[in-house]
mmCIF file of N, CA, C and O in Angstrom:
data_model
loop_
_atom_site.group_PDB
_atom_site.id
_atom_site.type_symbol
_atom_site.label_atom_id
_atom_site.label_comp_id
_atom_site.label_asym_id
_atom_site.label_seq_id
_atom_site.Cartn_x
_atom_site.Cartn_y
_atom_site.Cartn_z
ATOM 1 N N UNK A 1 -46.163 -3.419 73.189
ATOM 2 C CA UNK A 1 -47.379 -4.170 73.035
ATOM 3 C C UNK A 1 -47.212 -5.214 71.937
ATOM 4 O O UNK A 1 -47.650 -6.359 72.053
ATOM 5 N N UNK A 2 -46.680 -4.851 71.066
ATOM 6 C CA UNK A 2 -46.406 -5.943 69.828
ATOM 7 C C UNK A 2 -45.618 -6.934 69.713
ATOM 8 O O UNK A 2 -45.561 -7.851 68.894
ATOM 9 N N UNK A 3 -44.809 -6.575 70.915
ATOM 10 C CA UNK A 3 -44.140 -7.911 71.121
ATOM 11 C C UNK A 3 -44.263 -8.888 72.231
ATOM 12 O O UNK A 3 -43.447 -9.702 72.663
ATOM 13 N N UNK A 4 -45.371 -8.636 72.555
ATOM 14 C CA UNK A 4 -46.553 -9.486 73.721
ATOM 15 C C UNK A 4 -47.167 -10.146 72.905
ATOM 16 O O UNK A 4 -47.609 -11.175 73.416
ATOM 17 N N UNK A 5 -47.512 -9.975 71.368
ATOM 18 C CA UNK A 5 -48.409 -10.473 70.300
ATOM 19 C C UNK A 5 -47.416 -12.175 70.035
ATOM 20 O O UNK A 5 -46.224 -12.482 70.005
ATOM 21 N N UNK A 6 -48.684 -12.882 69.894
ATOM 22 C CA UNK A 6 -48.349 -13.997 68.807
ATOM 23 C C UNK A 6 -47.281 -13.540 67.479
ATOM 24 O O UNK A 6 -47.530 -12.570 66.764
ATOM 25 N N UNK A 7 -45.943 -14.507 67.283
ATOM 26 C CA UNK A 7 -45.302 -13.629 66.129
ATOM 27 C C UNK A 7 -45.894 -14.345 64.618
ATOM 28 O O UNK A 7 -45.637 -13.953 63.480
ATOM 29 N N UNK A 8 -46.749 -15.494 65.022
ATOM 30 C CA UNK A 8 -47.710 -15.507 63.907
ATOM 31 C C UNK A 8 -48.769 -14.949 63.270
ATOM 32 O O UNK A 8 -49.409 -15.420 62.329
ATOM 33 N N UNK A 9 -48.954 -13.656 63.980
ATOM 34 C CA UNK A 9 -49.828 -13.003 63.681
ATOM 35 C C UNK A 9 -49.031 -11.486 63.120
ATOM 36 O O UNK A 9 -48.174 -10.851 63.735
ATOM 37 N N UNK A 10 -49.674 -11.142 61.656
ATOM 38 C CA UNK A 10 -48.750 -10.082 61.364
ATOM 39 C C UNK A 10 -49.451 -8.841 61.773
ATOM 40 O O UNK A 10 -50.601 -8.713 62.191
ATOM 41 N N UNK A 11 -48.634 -8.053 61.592
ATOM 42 C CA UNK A 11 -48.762 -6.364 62.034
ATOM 43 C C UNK A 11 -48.892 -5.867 61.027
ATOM 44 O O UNK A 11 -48.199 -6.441 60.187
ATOM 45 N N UNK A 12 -49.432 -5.071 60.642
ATOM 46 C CA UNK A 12 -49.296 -3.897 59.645
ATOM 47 C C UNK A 12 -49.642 -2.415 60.475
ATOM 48 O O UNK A 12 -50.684 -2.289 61.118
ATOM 49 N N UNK A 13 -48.766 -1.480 60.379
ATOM 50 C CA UNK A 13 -48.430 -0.214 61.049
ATOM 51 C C UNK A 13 -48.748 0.837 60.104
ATOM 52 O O UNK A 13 -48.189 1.027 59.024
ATOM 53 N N UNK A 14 -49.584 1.423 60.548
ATOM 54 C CA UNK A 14 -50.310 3.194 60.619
ATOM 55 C C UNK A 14 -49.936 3.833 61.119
ATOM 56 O O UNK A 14 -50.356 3.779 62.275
ATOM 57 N N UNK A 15 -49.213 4.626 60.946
ATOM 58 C CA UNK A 15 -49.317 5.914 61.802
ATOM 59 C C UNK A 15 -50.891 6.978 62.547
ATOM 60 O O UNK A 15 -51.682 7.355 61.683
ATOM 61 N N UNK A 16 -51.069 7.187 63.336
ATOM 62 C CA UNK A 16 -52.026 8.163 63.651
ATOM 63 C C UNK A 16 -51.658 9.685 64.275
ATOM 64 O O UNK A 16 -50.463 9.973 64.340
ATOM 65 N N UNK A 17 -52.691 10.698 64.751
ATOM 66 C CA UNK A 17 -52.291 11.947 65.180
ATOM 67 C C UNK A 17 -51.516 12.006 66.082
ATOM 68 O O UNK A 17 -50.816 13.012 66.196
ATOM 69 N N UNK A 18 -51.393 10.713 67.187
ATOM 70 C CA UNK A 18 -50.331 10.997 68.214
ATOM 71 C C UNK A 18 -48.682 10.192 67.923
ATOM 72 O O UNK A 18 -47.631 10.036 68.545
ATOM 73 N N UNK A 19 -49.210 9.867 66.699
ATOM 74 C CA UNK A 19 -47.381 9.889 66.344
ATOM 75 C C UNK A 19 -47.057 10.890 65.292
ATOM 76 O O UNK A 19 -45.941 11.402 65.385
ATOM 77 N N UNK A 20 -47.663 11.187 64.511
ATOM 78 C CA UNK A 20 -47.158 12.361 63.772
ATOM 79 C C UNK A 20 -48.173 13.717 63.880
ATOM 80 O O UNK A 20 -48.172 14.619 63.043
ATOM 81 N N UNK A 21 -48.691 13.691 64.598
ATOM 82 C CA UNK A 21 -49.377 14.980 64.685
ATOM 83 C C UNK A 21 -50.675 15.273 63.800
ATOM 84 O O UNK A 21 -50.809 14.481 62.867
ATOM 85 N N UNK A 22 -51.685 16.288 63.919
ATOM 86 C CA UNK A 22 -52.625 16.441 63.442
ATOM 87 C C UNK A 22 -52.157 17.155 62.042
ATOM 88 O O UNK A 22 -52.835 17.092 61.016
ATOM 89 N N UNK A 23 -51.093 17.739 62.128
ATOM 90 C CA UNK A 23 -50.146 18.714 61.145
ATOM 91 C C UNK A 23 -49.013 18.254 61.007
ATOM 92 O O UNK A 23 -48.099 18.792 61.632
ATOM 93 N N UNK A 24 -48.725 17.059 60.100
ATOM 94 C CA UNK A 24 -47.089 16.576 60.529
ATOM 95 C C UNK A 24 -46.045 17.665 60.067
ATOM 96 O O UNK A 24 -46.391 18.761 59.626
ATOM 97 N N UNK A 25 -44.923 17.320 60.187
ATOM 98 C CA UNK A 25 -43.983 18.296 59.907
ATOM 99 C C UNK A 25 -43.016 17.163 59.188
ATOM 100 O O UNK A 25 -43.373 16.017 58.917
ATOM 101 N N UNK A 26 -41.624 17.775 58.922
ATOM 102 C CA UNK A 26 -40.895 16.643 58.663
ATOM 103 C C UNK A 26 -40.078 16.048 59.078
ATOM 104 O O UNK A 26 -39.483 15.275 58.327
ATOM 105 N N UNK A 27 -39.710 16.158 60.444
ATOM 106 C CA UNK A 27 -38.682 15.622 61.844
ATOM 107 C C UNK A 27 -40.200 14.853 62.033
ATOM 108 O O UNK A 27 -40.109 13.913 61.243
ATOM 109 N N UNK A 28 -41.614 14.766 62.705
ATOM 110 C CA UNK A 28 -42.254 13.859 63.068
ATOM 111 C C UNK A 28 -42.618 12.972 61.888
ATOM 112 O O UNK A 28 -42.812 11.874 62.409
ATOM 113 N N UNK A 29 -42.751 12.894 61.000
ATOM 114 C CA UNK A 29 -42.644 12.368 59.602
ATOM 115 C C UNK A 29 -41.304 11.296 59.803
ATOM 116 O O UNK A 29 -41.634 10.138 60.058
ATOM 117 N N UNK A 30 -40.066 11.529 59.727
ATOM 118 C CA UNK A 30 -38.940 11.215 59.378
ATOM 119 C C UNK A 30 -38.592 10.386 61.080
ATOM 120 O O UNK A 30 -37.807 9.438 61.075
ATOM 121 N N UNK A 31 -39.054 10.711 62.059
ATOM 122 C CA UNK A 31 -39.161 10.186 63.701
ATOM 123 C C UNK A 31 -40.069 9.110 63.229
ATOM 124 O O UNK A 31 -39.565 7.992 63.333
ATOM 125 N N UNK A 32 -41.143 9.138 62.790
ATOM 126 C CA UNK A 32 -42.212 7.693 62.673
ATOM 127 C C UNK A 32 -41.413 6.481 61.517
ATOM 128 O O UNK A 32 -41.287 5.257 61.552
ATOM 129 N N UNK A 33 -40.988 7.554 60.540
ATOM 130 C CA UNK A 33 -39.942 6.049 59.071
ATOM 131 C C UNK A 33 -39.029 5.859 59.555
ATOM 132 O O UNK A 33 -38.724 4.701 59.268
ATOM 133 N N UNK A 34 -38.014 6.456 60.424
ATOM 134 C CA UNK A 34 -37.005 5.980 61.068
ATOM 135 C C UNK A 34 -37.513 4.732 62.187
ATOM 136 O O UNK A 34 -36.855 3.719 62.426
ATOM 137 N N UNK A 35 -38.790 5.068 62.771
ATOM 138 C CA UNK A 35 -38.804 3.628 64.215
ATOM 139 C C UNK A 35 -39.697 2.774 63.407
ATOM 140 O O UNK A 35 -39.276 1.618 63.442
ATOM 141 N N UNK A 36 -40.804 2.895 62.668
ATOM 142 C CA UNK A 36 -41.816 2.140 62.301
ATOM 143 C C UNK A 36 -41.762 1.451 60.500
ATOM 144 O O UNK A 36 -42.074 0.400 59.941
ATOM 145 N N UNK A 37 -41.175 2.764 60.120
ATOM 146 C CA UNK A 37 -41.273 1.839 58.607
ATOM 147 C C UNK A 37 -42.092 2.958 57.875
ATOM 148 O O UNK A 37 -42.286 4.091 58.314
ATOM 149 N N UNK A 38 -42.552 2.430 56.645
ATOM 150 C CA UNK A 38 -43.515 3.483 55.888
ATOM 151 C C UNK A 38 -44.219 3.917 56.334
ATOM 152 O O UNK A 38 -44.361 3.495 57.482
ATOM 153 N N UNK A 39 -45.293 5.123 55.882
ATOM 154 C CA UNK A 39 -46.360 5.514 56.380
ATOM 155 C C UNK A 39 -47.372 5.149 55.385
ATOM 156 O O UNK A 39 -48.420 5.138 56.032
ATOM 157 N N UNK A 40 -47.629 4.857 54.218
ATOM 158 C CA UNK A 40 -47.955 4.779 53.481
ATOM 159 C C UNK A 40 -47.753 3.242 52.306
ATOM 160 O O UNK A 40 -46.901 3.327 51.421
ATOM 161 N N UNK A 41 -48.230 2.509 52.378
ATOM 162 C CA UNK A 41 -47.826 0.962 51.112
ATOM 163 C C UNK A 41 -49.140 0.518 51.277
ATOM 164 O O UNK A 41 -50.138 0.804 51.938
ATOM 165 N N UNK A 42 -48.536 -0.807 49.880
ATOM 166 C CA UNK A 42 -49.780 -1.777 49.822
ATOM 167 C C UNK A 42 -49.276 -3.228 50.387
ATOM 168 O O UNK A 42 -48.100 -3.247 50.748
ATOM 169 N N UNK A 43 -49.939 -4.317 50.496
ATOM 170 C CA UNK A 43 -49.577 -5.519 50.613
ATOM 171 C C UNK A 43 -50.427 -6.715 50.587
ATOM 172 O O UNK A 43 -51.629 -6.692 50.851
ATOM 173 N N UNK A 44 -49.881 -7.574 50.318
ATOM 174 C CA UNK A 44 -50.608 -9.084 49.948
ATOM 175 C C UNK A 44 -51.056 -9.389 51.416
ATOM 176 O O UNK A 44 -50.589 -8.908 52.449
ATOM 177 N N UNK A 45 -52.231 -10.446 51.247
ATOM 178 C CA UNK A 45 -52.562 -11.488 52.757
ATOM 179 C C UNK A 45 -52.878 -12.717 51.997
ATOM 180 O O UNK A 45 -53.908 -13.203 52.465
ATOM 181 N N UNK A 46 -52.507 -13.275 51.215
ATOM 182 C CA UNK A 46 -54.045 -14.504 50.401
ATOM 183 C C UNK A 46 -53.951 -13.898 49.096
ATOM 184 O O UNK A 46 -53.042 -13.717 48.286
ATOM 185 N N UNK A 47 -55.700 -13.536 49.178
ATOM 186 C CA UNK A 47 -56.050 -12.970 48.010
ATOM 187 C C UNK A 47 -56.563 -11.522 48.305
ATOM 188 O O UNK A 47 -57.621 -11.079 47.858
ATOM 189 N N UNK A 48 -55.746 -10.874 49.064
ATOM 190 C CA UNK A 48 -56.008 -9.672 49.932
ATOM 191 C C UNK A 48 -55.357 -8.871 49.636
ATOM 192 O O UNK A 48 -54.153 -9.121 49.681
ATOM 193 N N UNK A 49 -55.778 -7.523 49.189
ATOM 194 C CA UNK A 49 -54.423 -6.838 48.886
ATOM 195 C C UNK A 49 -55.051 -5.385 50.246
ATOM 196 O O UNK A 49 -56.141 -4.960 50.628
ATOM 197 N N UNK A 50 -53.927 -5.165 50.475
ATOM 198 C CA UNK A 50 -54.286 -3.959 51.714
ATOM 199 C C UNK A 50 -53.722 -2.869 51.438
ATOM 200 O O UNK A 50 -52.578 -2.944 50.990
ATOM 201 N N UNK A 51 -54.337 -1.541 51.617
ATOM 202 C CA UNK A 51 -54.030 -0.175 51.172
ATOM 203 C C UNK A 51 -53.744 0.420 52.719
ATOM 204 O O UNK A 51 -54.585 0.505 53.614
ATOM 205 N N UNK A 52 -52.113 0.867 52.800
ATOM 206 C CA UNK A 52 -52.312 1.779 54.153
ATOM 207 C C UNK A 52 -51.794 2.766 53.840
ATOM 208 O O UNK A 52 -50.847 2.755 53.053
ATOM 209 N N UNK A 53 -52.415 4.203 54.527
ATOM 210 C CA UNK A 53 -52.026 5.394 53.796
ATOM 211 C C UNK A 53 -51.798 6.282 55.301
ATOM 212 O O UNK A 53 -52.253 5.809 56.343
ATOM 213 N N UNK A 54 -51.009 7.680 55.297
ATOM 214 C CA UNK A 54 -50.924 8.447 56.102
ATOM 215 C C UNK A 54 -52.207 9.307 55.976
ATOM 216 O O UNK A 54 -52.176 10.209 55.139
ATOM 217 N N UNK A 55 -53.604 9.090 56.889
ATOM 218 C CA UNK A 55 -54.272 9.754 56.615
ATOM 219 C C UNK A 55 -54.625 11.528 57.077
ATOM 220 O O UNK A 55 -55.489 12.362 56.808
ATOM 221 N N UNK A 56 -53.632 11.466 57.744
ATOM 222 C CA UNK A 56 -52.881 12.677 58.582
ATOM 223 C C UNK A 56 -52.433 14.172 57.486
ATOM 224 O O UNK A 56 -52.498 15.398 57.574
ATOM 225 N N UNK A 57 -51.873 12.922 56.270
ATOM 226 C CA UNK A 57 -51.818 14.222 55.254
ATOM 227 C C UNK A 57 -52.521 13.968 54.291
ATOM 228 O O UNK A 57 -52.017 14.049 53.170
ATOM 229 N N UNK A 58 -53.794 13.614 54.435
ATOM 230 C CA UNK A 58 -54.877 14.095 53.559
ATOM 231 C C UNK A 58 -55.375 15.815 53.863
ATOM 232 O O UNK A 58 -55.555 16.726 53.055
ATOM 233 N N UNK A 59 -55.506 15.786 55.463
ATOM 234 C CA UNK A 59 -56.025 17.572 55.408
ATOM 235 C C UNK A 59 -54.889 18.060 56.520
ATOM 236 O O UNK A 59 -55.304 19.083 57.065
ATOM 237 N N UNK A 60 -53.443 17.614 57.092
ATOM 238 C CA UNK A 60 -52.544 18.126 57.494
ATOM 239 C C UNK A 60 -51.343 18.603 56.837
ATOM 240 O O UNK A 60 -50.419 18.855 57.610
ATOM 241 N N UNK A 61 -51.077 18.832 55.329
ATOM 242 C CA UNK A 61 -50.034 18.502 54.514
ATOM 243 C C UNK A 61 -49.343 19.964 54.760
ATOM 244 O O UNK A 61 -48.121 20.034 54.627
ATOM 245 N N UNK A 62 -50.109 21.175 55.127
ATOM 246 C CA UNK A 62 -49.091 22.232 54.743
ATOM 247 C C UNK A 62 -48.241 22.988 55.794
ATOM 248 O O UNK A 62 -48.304 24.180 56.093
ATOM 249 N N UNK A 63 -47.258 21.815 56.390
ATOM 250 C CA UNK A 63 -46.581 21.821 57.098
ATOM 251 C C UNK A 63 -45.153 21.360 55.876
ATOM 252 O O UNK A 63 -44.086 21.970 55.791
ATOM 253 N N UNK A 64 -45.499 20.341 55.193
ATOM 254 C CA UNK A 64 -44.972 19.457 54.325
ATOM 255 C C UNK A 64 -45.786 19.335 53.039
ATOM 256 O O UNK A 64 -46.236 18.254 52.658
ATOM 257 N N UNK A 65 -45.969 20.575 52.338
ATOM 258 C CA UNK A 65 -46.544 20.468 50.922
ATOM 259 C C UNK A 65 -45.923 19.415 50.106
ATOM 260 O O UNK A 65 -46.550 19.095 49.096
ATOM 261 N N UNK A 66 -45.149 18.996 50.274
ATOM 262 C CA UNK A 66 -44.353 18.010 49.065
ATOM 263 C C UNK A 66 -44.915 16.250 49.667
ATOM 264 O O UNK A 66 -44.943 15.269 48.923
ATOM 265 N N UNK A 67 -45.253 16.239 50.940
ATOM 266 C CA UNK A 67 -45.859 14.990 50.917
ATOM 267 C C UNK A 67 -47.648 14.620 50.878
ATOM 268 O O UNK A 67 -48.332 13.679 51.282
ATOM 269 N N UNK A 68 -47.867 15.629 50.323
ATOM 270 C CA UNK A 68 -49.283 15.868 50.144
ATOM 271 C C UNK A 68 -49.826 14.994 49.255
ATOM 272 O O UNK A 68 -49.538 15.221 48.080
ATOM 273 N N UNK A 69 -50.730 13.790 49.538
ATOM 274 C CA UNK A 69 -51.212 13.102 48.594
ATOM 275 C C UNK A 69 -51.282 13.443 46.994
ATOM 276 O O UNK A 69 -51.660 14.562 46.646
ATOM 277 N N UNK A 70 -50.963 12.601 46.171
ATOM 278 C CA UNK A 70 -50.951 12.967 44.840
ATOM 279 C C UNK A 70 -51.712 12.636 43.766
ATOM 280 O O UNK A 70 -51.822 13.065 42.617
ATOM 281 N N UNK A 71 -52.389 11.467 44.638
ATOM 282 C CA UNK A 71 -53.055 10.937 43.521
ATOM 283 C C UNK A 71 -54.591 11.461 43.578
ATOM 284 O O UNK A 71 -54.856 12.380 44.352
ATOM 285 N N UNK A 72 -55.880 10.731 42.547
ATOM 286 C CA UNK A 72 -56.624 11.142 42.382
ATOM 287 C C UNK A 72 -57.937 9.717 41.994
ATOM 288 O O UNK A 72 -57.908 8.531 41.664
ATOM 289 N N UNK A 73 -58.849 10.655 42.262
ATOM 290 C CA UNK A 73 -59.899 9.333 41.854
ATOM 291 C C UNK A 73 -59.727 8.589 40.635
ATOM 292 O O UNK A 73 -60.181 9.165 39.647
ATOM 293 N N UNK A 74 -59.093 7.250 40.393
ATOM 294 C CA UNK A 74 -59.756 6.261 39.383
ATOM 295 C C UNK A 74 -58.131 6.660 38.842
ATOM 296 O O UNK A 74 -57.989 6.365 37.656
ATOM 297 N N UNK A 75 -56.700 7.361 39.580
ATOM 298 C CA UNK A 75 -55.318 6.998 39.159
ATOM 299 C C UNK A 75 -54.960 5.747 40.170
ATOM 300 O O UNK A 75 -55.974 5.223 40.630
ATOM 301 N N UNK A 76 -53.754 5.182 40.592
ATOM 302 C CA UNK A 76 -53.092 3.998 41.584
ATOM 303 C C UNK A 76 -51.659 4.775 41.708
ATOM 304 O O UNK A 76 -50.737 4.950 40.911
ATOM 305 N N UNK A 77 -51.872 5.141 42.985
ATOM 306 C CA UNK A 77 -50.183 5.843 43.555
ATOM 307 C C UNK A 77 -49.142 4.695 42.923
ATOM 308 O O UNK A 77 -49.501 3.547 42.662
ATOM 309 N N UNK A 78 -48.215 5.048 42.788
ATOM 310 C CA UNK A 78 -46.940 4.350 43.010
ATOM 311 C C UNK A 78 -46.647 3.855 44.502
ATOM 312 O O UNK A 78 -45.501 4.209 44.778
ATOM 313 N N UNK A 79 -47.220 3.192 45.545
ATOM 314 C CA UNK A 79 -46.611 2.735 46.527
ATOM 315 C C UNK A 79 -45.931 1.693 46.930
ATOM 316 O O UNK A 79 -46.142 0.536 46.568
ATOM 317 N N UNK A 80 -44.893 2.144 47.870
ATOM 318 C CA UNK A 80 -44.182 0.918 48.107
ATOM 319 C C UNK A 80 -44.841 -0.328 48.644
ATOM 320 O O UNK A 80 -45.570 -0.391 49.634
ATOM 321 N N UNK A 81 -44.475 -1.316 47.839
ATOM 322 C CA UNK A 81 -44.808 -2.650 48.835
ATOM 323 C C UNK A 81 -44.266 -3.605 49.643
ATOM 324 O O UNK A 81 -43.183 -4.169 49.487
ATOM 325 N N UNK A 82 -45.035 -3.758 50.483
ATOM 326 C CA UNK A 82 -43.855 -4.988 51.472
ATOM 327 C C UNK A 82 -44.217 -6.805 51.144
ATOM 328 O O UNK A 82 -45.005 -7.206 50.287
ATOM 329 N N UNK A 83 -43.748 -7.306 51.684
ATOM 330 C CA UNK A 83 -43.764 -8.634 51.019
ATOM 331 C C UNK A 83 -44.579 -8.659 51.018
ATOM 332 O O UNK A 83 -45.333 -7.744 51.349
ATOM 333 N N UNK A 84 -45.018 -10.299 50.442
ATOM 334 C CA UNK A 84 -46.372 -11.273 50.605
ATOM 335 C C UNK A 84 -46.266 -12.163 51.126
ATOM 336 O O UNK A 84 -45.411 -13.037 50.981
ATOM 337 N N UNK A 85 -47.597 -12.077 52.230
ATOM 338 C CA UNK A 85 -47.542 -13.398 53.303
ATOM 339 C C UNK A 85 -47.812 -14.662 52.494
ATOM 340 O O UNK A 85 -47.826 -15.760 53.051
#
């Protein structure tokens, strides 16, 4: 589908439950960063900054306790970022 898209128009990629599951594990975890990229960064548009997160392991993590969100109200994760448009 995305490469039917205008390539002036950018993508930014989420994962959802039917790529990593309602409970990820870490083969569907490591299957989605291997084809798609992060699950999780920030990034520029303008004057836009965009937050995308795996929201899958907000209440699926204990499959994978170690990728269990870490942060907390009113801290800023360390996430990776991808360029700026």
């Amino acid at each position: 589908m995305a490469a039917r898209l205008d390539p002036g128009i950018r993508l930014f990629l989420v994962p959802g439950n039917h790529d990593v599951g309602n409970e990820p594990t870490k083969e569907s975890l490591a299957q989605y960063r291997a084809e798609f990229g992060p699950d999780y960064y920030t990034f520029r548009v303008g004057d836009i900054t965009g937050i995308v997160l795996n929201s899958n392991l907000e209440k699926g993590a204990q499959n994978v306790p170690e990728e269990a969100p870490k942060w907390s109200r009113g801290s800023e994760p360390s996430w990776p970022k991808l360029s700026r448009a």
